[in-house]
Amino acid sequence: MDSTFNEANFGYSQFRTWLEDNADLIKLYVKDLQLYVAPKDFIAQGDLELAEREERDDRSFAPTVASPISQQYKQIFARLKMTSADFATRRDVLRDIYRELSEKPGQYTTDSLLEELRERYEMQGLSRSKTMLRHIWQMGFRQRAYDYGDESASVRVPVWLNPEISGEADFVQRAESGFVYAVIHAGIEVDQSEMAAVLLNDRDQRDYIQSLLDDLEQRKLIVRVGDRFRLPGHSVIPFCDKPALRLLCREIEQVQAPDSVARSPEKAQSLAKRAMIQRSQDFSASARSYLYACRIQWDAIQNNVPNATLEDLRWYMASYASVRAGELSQVERDYQGSKSYYLAFFALVQEDDPLWSRMRGLLNPMLAYYWANAGRELGINVSSWNLSTATPAQIAVLAANHENIQLQRRWRERTRALAEVNEGVLRRVVEQIRHNYGDQPAYLDAADQIVDILIASRALATE
């Protein structure tokens, strides 16, 4: 067997696809970014906090190509997990969240509040699972509707309403504006009637959609250019203004796809599908195909080709970054050179973004290798770390408490760099450590170091 082979980087997508293709025989669950398999008749107990994985929709590979705008909106709506509850239930839960946080500020954690609501609904004879409640809670989280005081955001620390929230209606509006933001983030045209039909089940509610647009614009999350909306930034591809993505954007601008290749979103999708297959056999070929897909989609967006969206471009870019990082790290042993691609991947794959769920299977292995490469840079043998199966939390504790002081320092440097582009993934590691290893001092020390880095990073960002 190839010594560079590991299931996480080479075989995960194929194995996961095989499992999904046999959904009539098994059940798939997700917890802490991990995929779990169970017999078809398995019933998950509530204390396991397993979320049943949604059945795969084969159209999800090309969510926006050759589909009407309403279908594009529905797909984004689904990726945000907003389909877990109907409109009336969603509004009811959002109002209850607001009332509890308004009446008892700082007295709840996310977990305790959602459990309180679940028990209340159960007593009322309402079937509202904690998973459903968490998806509705996330609507507010994505739009910074909550405040965690001096702590990093976590389901286990006290929570308040964001001081900017002026009332119940304002809270609901803030939470629901996340759908409109996701549409603009994806580079999809705004059709207020169609948006209202998806979000509110009433296409006549154009004024409400306009109020959400006004709120996003006032908070400087979007800008109006003529009769269109886009993300802030000077580029047509606005996220290329981010320092962590400049390398990827430069490579896309410099590459030239073969003249024989059609310039269309459909061709970009086809190349991305080819790259996914190549990934398990040839990193270099896969990276080249992904890069061509990025360039073709890039040109289509700049030329306003119908159905060419930023969302698909970001997906191709994240895929390219992950493959290029693997090529440099696993094949060429250029651990320092791979660092920029790991950071680009994490800059694109944020917890409050639909891309998060699409790239979920790569998050743990990408973070584990990113941290382990701190030791490889120094020539330290990390084979005993079992990278193909280790979680990021396990790698963090090994690096943070290693006898080699230089490795400890390199790990902290990499963690600081990651904190600048993606706090959310680090917060998740801290939560996992405190939840799964709360009685182990070495793990808790690693978690405390990550929290200190997050606090310092946030302080620098506000200066």
Short mmCIF file of C-alpha atoms in Angstrom, two decimals, residues 15-458:
data_model
loop_
_atom_site.label_atom_id
_atom_site.label_comp_id
_atom_site.label_asym_id
_atom_site.label_seq_id
_atom_site.Cartn_x
_atom_site.Cartn_y
_atom_site.Cartn_z
CA PHE A 15 -16.64 5.43 1.24
CA ARG A 16 -19.22 8.04 2.26
CA THR A 17 -20.80 7.90 -1.20
CA TRP A 18 -21.04 4.12 -0.95
CA LEU A 19 -22.78 4.44 2.41
CA GLU A 20 -25.20 7.05 1.05
CA ASP A 21 -26.00 4.82 -1.92
CA ASN A 22 -27.06 2.10 0.52
CA ALA A 23 -29.35 4.27 2.64
CA ASP A 24 -32.07 1.63 2.32
CA LEU A 25 -29.96 -0.67 4.51
CA ILE A 26 -28.46 1.70 7.08
CA LYS A 27 -28.90 5.01 8.87
CA LEU A 28 -26.26 7.75 8.88
CA TYR A 29 -25.81 10.19 11.74
CA VAL A 30 -23.55 13.21 12.31
CA LYS A 31 -21.99 14.33 15.59
CA ASP A 32 -19.00 16.63 16.16
CA LEU A 33 -18.25 16.62 12.42
CA GLN A 34 -17.97 12.80 12.44
CA LEU A 35 -20.12 10.44 10.37
CA TYR A 36 -21.68 7.49 12.24
CA VAL A 37 -23.31 4.39 10.73
CA ALA A 38 -26.10 2.38 12.37
CA PRO A 39 -28.53 -0.40 11.42
CA LYS A 40 -31.72 0.69 9.68
CA ASP A 41 -33.84 -0.07 12.77
CA PHE A 42 -31.56 1.87 15.15
CA ILE A 43 -33.30 4.51 17.30
CA ALA A 44 -30.96 7.25 18.54
CA GLN A 45 -31.29 8.16 22.20
CA GLY A 46 -31.56 11.87 22.95
CA ASP A 47 -28.46 11.96 25.14
CA LEU A 48 -26.29 10.83 22.23
CA GLU A 49 -27.02 14.11 20.38
CA LEU A 50 -26.83 12.37 17.02
CA ALA A 51 -28.33 14.28 14.10
CA GLU A 52 -29.66 12.03 11.35
CA ARG A 53 -27.95 12.83 8.07
CA GLU A 54 -30.30 14.02 5.37
CA GLU A 55 -30.66 11.77 2.34
CA ARG A 56 -28.27 12.74 -0.37
CA ASP A 57 -29.71 14.68 -3.25
CA ASP A 58 -27.65 13.89 -6.34
CA ARG A 59 -28.46 17.36 -7.64
CA SER A 60 -26.47 18.86 -4.77
CA PHE A 61 -23.26 18.47 -6.73
CA ALA A 62 -24.46 21.19 -9.10
CA PRO A 63 -26.96 23.09 -7.00
CA THR A 64 -27.31 26.12 -9.18
CA VAL A 65 -26.65 24.98 -12.73
CA ALA A 66 -29.64 25.11 -15.09
CA SER A 67 -32.20 25.61 -12.34
CA PRO A 68 -34.77 28.39 -11.87
CA ILE A 69 -34.03 31.02 -9.27
CA SER A 70 -36.70 29.67 -6.90
CA GLN A 71 -34.96 26.30 -6.92
CA GLN A 72 -31.63 27.95 -6.15
CA TYR A 73 -33.24 29.72 -3.19
CA LYS A 74 -34.76 26.46 -1.93
CA GLN A 75 -31.41 24.71 -2.08
CA ILE A 76 -29.73 27.44 -0.04
CA PHE A 77 -32.68 27.37 2.38
CA ALA A 78 -32.17 23.62 2.80
CA ARG A 79 -28.40 23.89 3.29
CA LEU A 80 -29.01 26.39 6.09
CA LYS A 81 -31.14 23.66 7.76
CA MET A 82 -34.14 26.02 7.69
CA THR A 83 -36.36 23.25 6.33
CA SER A 84 -36.26 21.42 9.67
CA ALA A 85 -39.34 23.37 10.81
CA ASP A 86 -42.31 24.95 9.07
CA PHE A 87 -42.77 28.71 9.04
CA ALA A 88 -45.14 28.87 12.03
CA THR A 89 -42.93 26.62 14.17
CA ARG A 90 -39.81 28.55 13.24
CA ARG A 91 -41.37 31.87 14.22
CA ASP A 92 -42.78 30.40 17.44
CA VAL A 93 -39.39 29.05 18.53
CA LEU A 94 -37.56 32.27 17.62
CA ARG A 95 -40.00 34.27 19.74
CA ASP A 96 -39.56 31.87 22.67
CA ILE A 97 -35.76 32.14 22.39
CA TYR A 98 -36.03 35.92 22.44
CA ARG A 99 -38.36 35.96 25.45
CA GLU A 100 -36.20 33.63 27.52
CA LEU A 101 -32.99 35.54 26.80
CA SER A 102 -34.74 38.85 27.37
CA GLU A 103 -36.25 37.81 30.70
CA LYS A 104 -33.24 35.81 31.95
CA PRO A 105 -30.10 37.36 30.41
CA GLY A 106 -26.94 35.39 31.10
CA GLN A 107 -28.80 32.70 33.06
CA TYR A 108 -28.86 30.17 30.24
CA THR A 109 -26.25 28.45 28.14
CA THR A 110 -27.29 27.46 24.63
CA ASP A 111 -27.61 23.83 25.72
CA SER A 112 -29.65 24.57 28.82
CA LEU A 113 -32.01 26.93 26.99
CA LEU A 114 -32.69 24.48 24.17
CA GLU A 115 -33.26 21.68 26.68
CA GLU A 116 -35.65 23.90 28.64
CA LEU A 117 -37.61 24.65 25.48
CA ARG A 118 -37.62 21.01 24.38
CA GLU A 119 -39.07 19.87 27.70
CA ARG A 120 -41.65 22.65 27.62
CA TYR A 121 -42.79 21.73 24.13
CA GLU A 122 -42.91 18.05 25.09
CA MET A 123 -45.24 18.87 27.99
CA GLN A 124 -47.42 20.80 25.54
CA GLY A 125 -47.59 17.77 23.26
CA LEU A 126 -45.45 19.43 20.57
CA SER A 127 -42.90 17.30 18.74
CA ARG A 128 -39.88 19.58 18.54
CA SER A 129 -36.55 17.79 18.80
CA LYS A 130 -33.42 19.38 20.19
CA THR A 131 -31.85 19.05 16.75
CA MET A 132 -34.67 21.10 15.24
CA LEU A 133 -34.33 23.71 17.99
CA ARG A 134 -30.58 23.89 17.42
CA HIS A 135 -31.10 24.54 13.70
CA ILE A 136 -33.48 27.41 14.52
CA TRP A 137 -31.04 28.75 17.13
CA GLN A 138 -28.32 28.75 14.47
CA MET A 139 -30.32 31.27 12.43
CA GLY A 140 -29.65 33.86 15.11
CA PHE A 141 -26.09 32.70 15.68
CA ARG A 142 -25.17 33.17 12.03
CA GLN A 143 -26.28 36.81 12.20
CA ARG A 144 -24.60 37.59 15.55
CA ALA A 145 -27.90 37.90 17.43
CA TYR A 146 -26.32 36.54 20.63
CA ASP A 147 -23.63 37.77 22.98
CA TYR A 148 -21.32 35.62 25.06
CA GLY A 149 -19.68 38.28 27.20
CA ASP A 150 -15.94 37.81 27.50
CA GLU A 151 -16.14 34.14 26.53
CA SER A 152 -15.72 32.59 23.11
CA ALA A 153 -19.05 31.51 21.64
CA SER A 154 -19.94 28.05 22.91
CA VAL A 155 -23.02 26.01 23.73
CA ARG A 156 -21.74 25.71 27.30
CA VAL A 157 -21.16 29.34 28.30
CA PRO A 158 -23.75 31.93 29.42
CA VAL A 159 -25.54 33.72 26.60
CA TRP A 160 -27.26 37.09 26.24
CA LEU A 161 -29.02 38.87 23.42
CA ASN A 162 -26.82 41.09 21.29
CA PRO A 163 -27.23 44.62 22.75
CA GLU A 164 -28.10 45.84 19.25
CA ILE A 165 -31.35 43.85 19.32
CA SER A 166 -34.15 46.29 20.14
CA GLY A 167 -37.09 43.92 20.51
CA GLU A 168 -38.75 40.65 19.55
CA ALA A 169 -39.52 41.69 15.97
CA ASP A 170 -35.95 42.93 15.54
CA PHE A 171 -34.60 39.59 16.79
CA VAL A 172 -36.76 37.58 14.39
CA GLN A 173 -35.79 39.87 11.53
CA ARG A 174 -32.09 39.54 12.39
CA ALA A 175 -32.35 35.73 12.42
CA GLU A 176 -34.28 35.54 9.15
CA SER A 177 -31.94 37.95 7.38
CA GLY A 178 -29.39 35.13 7.28
CA PHE A 179 -31.23 33.51 4.38
CA VAL A 180 -31.12 36.71 2.33
CA TYR A 181 -27.44 37.15 3.16
CA ALA A 182 -26.69 33.58 2.06
CA VAL A 183 -28.35 34.23 -1.31
CA ILE A 184 -26.22 37.33 -1.90
CA HIS A 185 -23.15 35.54 -0.55
CA ALA A 186 -23.72 32.91 -3.23
CA GLY A 187 -23.82 35.60 -5.92
CA ILE A 188 -27.42 34.81 -6.86
CA GLU A 189 -29.74 37.53 -8.14
CA VAL A 190 -32.27 38.93 -5.68
CA ASP A 191 -35.93 38.33 -6.55
CA GLN A 192 -37.94 39.60 -3.59
CA SER A 193 -41.15 37.77 -4.50
CA GLU A 194 -39.40 34.42 -4.87
CA MET A 195 -37.43 34.99 -1.66
CA ALA A 196 -40.64 35.75 0.21
CA ALA A 197 -42.23 32.59 -1.18
CA VAL A 198 -39.38 30.46 0.18
CA LEU A 199 -38.84 32.23 3.51
CA LEU A 200 -42.41 33.23 4.37
CA ASN A 201 -44.62 31.07 2.14
CA ASP A 202 -46.08 34.32 0.82
CA ARG A 203 -44.65 35.89 -2.32
CA ASP A 204 -46.52 39.14 -1.60
CA GLN A 205 -44.25 39.91 1.37
CA ARG A 206 -41.80 41.87 -0.75
CA ASP A 207 -41.66 44.71 1.77
CA TYR A 208 -40.42 42.35 4.48
CA ILE A 209 -37.65 41.07 2.23
CA GLN A 210 -36.73 44.68 1.47
CA SER A 211 -36.50 45.36 5.21
CA LEU A 212 -34.07 42.44 5.54
CA LEU A 213 -31.98 43.84 2.69
CA ASP A 214 -32.01 47.28 4.33
CA ASP A 215 -30.90 45.76 7.64
CA LEU A 216 -28.02 43.86 6.02
CA GLU A 217 -26.96 46.99 4.16
CA GLN A 218 -27.12 49.08 7.33
CA ARG A 219 -24.91 46.54 9.11
CA LYS A 220 -22.48 46.79 6.17
CA LEU A 221 -22.76 43.09 5.35
CA ILE A 222 -23.87 43.82 1.78
CA VAL A 223 -23.62 46.75 -0.63
CA ARG A 224 -25.91 47.89 -3.41
CA VAL A 225 -24.39 48.34 -6.87
CA GLY A 226 -27.00 49.71 -9.24
CA ASP A 227 -30.00 47.42 -8.95
CA ARG A 228 -27.96 44.49 -7.60
CA PHE A 229 -26.54 43.53 -4.22
CA ARG A 230 -23.17 41.95 -3.47
CA LEU A 231 -20.71 41.49 -0.64
CA PRO A 232 -18.48 44.43 0.31
CA GLY A 233 -15.15 44.55 -1.49
CA HIS A 234 -13.53 46.10 -4.51
CA SER A 235 -13.33 42.94 -6.62
CA VAL A 236 -16.01 41.36 -8.79
CA ILE A 237 -15.10 38.28 -6.77
CA PRO A 238 -15.44 40.06 -3.38
CA PHE A 239 -13.93 37.41 -1.11
CA CYS A 240 -10.65 37.67 -3.01
CA ASP A 241 -9.99 40.84 -1.02
CA LYS A 242 -9.34 38.58 2.00
CA PRO A 243 -5.58 38.10 2.59
CA ALA A 244 -5.96 34.34 3.17
CA LEU A 245 -7.51 33.90 -0.29
CA ARG A 246 -5.19 36.06 -2.37
CA LEU A 247 -2.91 33.14 -3.26
CA LEU A 248 -5.82 31.08 -4.58
CA CYS A 249 -7.27 34.02 -6.50
CA ARG A 250 -3.89 34.82 -8.05
CA GLU A 251 -3.46 31.21 -9.20
CA ILE A 252 -6.96 31.21 -10.71
CA GLU A 253 -6.29 34.47 -12.55
CA GLN A 254 -2.99 33.18 -13.91
CA VAL A 255 -4.11 29.75 -15.12
CA GLN A 256 -5.44 29.35 -18.65
CA ALA A 257 -7.83 26.50 -19.35
CA PRO A 258 -7.24 24.65 -22.65
CA ASP A 259 -8.83 26.35 -25.66
CA SER A 260 -10.88 23.24 -26.36
CA VAL A 261 -12.68 23.52 -23.01
CA ALA A 262 -16.09 25.19 -23.09
CA ARG A 263 -16.51 28.26 -20.85
CA SER A 264 -19.72 27.52 -19.00
CA PRO A 265 -20.91 26.69 -15.46
CA GLU A 266 -21.84 23.24 -16.75
CA LYS A 267 -18.25 22.60 -17.83
CA ALA A 268 -16.93 23.85 -14.50
CA GLN A 269 -19.23 21.38 -12.77
CA SER A 270 -18.04 18.55 -15.03
CA LEU A 271 -14.40 19.32 -14.27
CA ALA A 272 -15.12 19.40 -10.54
CA LYS A 273 -16.76 15.98 -10.74
CA ARG A 274 -13.71 14.65 -12.57
CA ALA A 275 -11.43 16.18 -9.93
CA MET A 276 -13.36 14.45 -7.15
CA ILE A 277 -12.76 11.07 -8.80
CA GLN A 278 -9.09 11.86 -9.48
CA ARG A 279 -8.52 12.88 -5.85
CA SER A 280 -8.21 9.30 -4.62
CA GLN A 281 -5.59 8.43 -7.26
CA ASP A 282 -3.63 11.52 -8.25
CA PHE A 283 -3.47 14.72 -6.21
CA SER A 284 -1.77 16.65 -9.02
CA ALA A 285 -4.36 15.75 -11.66
CA SER A 286 -7.18 16.50 -9.24
CA ALA A 287 -5.71 19.89 -8.33
CA ARG A 288 -5.35 20.78 -12.02
CA SER A 289 -8.97 19.86 -12.77
CA TYR A 290 -10.24 21.83 -9.79
CA LEU A 291 -8.15 24.84 -10.82
CA TYR A 292 -9.59 24.75 -14.34
CA ALA A 293 -13.08 24.49 -12.85
CA CYS A 294 -12.34 27.57 -10.74
CA ARG A 295 -11.09 29.55 -13.73
CA ILE A 296 -14.06 28.68 -15.93
CA GLN A 297 -16.53 29.54 -13.16
CA TRP A 298 -14.58 32.74 -12.41
CA ASP A 299 -14.83 33.89 -16.04
CA ALA A 300 -18.51 32.99 -16.18
CA ILE A 301 -19.25 35.12 -13.10
CA GLN A 302 -17.32 38.09 -14.43
CA ASN A 303 -19.19 37.82 -17.73
CA ASN A 304 -22.57 37.54 -15.97
CA VAL A 305 -23.30 34.14 -17.50
CA PRO A 306 -26.71 32.87 -16.26
CA ASN A 307 -26.52 30.36 -13.38
CA ALA A 308 -22.84 31.17 -12.69
CA THR A 309 -22.73 31.74 -8.93
CA LEU A 310 -20.16 32.68 -6.32
CA GLU A 311 -21.36 29.80 -4.18
CA ASP A 312 -20.19 27.22 -6.69
CA LEU A 313 -16.92 29.10 -7.20
CA ARG A 314 -16.27 29.05 -3.46
CA TRP A 315 -16.96 25.31 -3.41
CA TYR A 316 -14.51 24.67 -6.23
CA MET A 317 -11.92 26.90 -4.55
CA ALA A 318 -12.26 25.11 -1.19
CA SER A 319 -11.92 21.76 -2.95
CA TYR A 320 -8.86 22.98 -4.84
CA ALA A 321 -7.29 24.30 -1.63
CA SER A 322 -7.82 20.97 0.14
CA VAL A 323 -6.31 18.94 -2.70
CA ARG A 324 -3.37 21.31 -3.17
CA ALA A 325 -2.69 21.21 0.57
CA GLY A 326 -2.73 17.42 0.43
CA GLU A 327 -0.42 17.36 -2.58
CA LEU A 328 2.17 19.61 -0.95
CA SER A 329 1.90 17.98 2.47
CA GLN A 330 1.51 14.30 1.64
CA VAL A 331 3.38 13.98 -1.66
CA GLU A 332 5.95 16.77 -1.86
CA ARG A 333 6.54 17.02 1.92
CA ASP A 334 6.45 20.82 1.62
CA TYR A 335 4.78 21.37 4.98
CA GLN A 336 5.40 25.11 5.13
CA GLY A 337 4.22 25.60 1.56
CA SER A 338 0.99 23.73 2.25
CA LYS A 339 0.10 26.03 5.15
CA SER A 340 -1.39 28.77 2.94
CA TYR A 341 -3.72 26.28 1.27
CA TYR A 342 -4.94 24.92 4.59
CA LEU A 343 -5.67 28.47 5.74
CA ALA A 344 -7.44 29.28 2.46
CA PHE A 345 -9.63 26.20 2.96
CA PHE A 346 -10.60 27.28 6.46
CA ALA A 347 -11.14 30.88 5.36
CA LEU A 348 -13.76 29.60 2.90
CA VAL A 349 -15.40 26.91 5.04
CA GLN A 350 -17.05 28.81 7.89
CA GLU A 351 -19.56 27.41 10.36
CA ASP A 352 -22.24 29.97 9.47
CA ASP A 353 -22.04 29.21 5.76
CA PRO A 354 -23.80 26.57 3.61
CA LEU A 355 -20.37 25.41 2.44
CA TRP A 356 -19.72 24.06 5.95
CA SER A 357 -22.14 21.15 5.59
CA ARG A 358 -20.88 20.33 2.10
CA MET A 359 -17.25 20.12 3.24
CA ARG A 360 -17.96 18.60 6.67
CA GLY A 361 -16.14 15.36 5.91
CA LEU A 362 -12.87 17.20 5.26
CA LEU A 363 -12.86 19.44 8.34
CA ASN A 364 -11.38 17.00 10.85
CA PRO A 365 -8.62 15.55 8.63
CA MET A 366 -7.68 19.00 7.30
CA LEU A 367 -7.30 20.42 10.81
CA ALA A 368 -5.50 17.34 12.12
CA TYR A 369 -2.91 17.47 9.32
CA TYR A 370 -2.60 21.26 9.55
CA TRP A 371 -1.55 20.96 13.19
CA ALA A 372 0.54 17.81 12.74
CA ASN A 373 2.56 19.55 10.04
CA ALA A 374 3.96 21.82 12.75
CA GLY A 375 5.93 18.79 13.92
CA ARG A 376 6.78 17.56 10.45
CA GLU A 377 8.30 20.96 9.63
CA LEU A 378 10.78 20.34 12.45
CA GLY A 379 11.57 16.80 11.31
CA ILE A 380 9.71 15.27 14.26
CA ASN A 381 8.32 11.79 13.64
CA VAL A 382 4.56 12.02 14.18
CA SER A 383 3.68 8.56 12.85
CA SER A 384 2.61 7.48 16.35
CA TRP A 385 -0.09 10.17 16.26
CA ASN A 386 -2.22 7.99 13.94
CA LEU A 387 -3.20 10.90 11.72
CA SER A 388 -5.64 8.87 9.64
CA THR A 389 -7.92 8.34 12.66
CA ALA A 390 -6.94 11.02 15.21
CA THR A 391 -9.29 13.90 15.95
CA PRO A 392 -8.08 17.52 15.94
CA ALA A 393 -8.48 17.55 19.74
CA GLN A 394 -6.07 14.63 20.06
CA ILE A 395 -3.52 16.25 17.76
CA ALA A 396 -3.85 19.53 19.66
CA VAL A 397 -3.03 17.93 23.01
CA LEU A 398 -0.05 16.05 21.54
CA ALA A 399 1.42 19.20 20.00
CA ALA A 400 0.58 21.64 22.81
CA ASN A 401 2.15 19.39 25.45
CA HIS A 402 5.02 17.96 23.42
CA GLU A 403 8.45 17.80 25.04
CA ASN A 404 9.89 19.76 22.10
CA ILE A 405 9.45 23.45 22.95
CA GLN A 406 9.85 24.45 19.31
CA LEU A 407 6.91 22.25 18.36
CA GLN A 408 4.76 23.84 21.06
CA ARG A 409 5.68 27.25 19.67
CA ARG A 410 4.98 26.21 16.06
CA TRP A 411 1.60 24.78 17.07
CA ARG A 412 0.64 28.04 18.76
CA GLU A 413 1.76 30.01 15.70
CA ARG A 414 -0.41 27.87 13.44
CA THR A 415 -3.33 28.19 15.84
CA ARG A 416 -3.00 31.98 15.86
CA ALA A 417 -2.99 32.02 12.06
CA LEU A 418 -6.10 29.85 12.02
CA ALA A 419 -7.84 32.08 14.57
CA GLU A 420 -7.44 35.00 12.17
CA VAL A 421 -9.42 33.24 9.43
CA ASN A 422 -11.81 30.89 11.25
CA GLU A 423 -12.62 31.19 14.95
CA GLY A 424 -15.54 28.79 14.66
CA VAL A 425 -13.54 25.66 13.94
CA LEU A 426 -11.30 26.36 16.95
CA ARG A 427 -14.30 26.97 19.20
CA ARG A 428 -15.61 23.56 18.17
CA VAL A 429 -12.35 21.89 19.19
CA VAL A 430 -12.52 23.61 22.58
CA GLU A 431 -16.11 22.42 23.05
CA GLN A 432 -15.21 18.86 22.08
CA ILE A 433 -12.31 18.81 24.54
CA ARG A 434 -14.40 20.14 27.42
CA HIS A 435 -17.23 17.77 26.62
CA ASN A 436 -15.24 14.58 25.93
CA TYR A 437 -12.05 15.07 27.98
CA GLY A 438 -13.23 17.24 30.87
CA ASP A 439 -11.39 15.08 33.41
CA GLN A 440 -8.02 15.10 31.64
CA PRO A 441 -5.72 18.03 32.58
CA ALA A 442 -3.54 17.80 29.47
CA TYR A 443 -6.56 18.21 27.21
CA LEU A 444 -7.99 21.04 29.29
CA ASP A 445 -4.63 22.82 29.14
CA ALA A 446 -4.66 22.60 25.33
CA ALA A 447 -8.22 23.97 25.30
CA ASP A 448 -7.20 26.86 27.56
CA GLN A 449 -4.31 27.70 25.24
CA ILE A 450 -6.68 27.80 22.26
CA VAL A 451 -9.10 30.04 24.17
CA ASP A 452 -6.26 32.42 25.10
CA ILE A 453 -5.25 32.60 21.44
CA LEU A 454 -8.85 33.31 20.39
CA ILE A 455 -9.17 36.11 22.94
CA ALA A 456 -5.86 37.66 21.87
CA SER A 457 -6.82 37.39 18.20
CA ARG A 458 -10.14 39.10 18.82
#
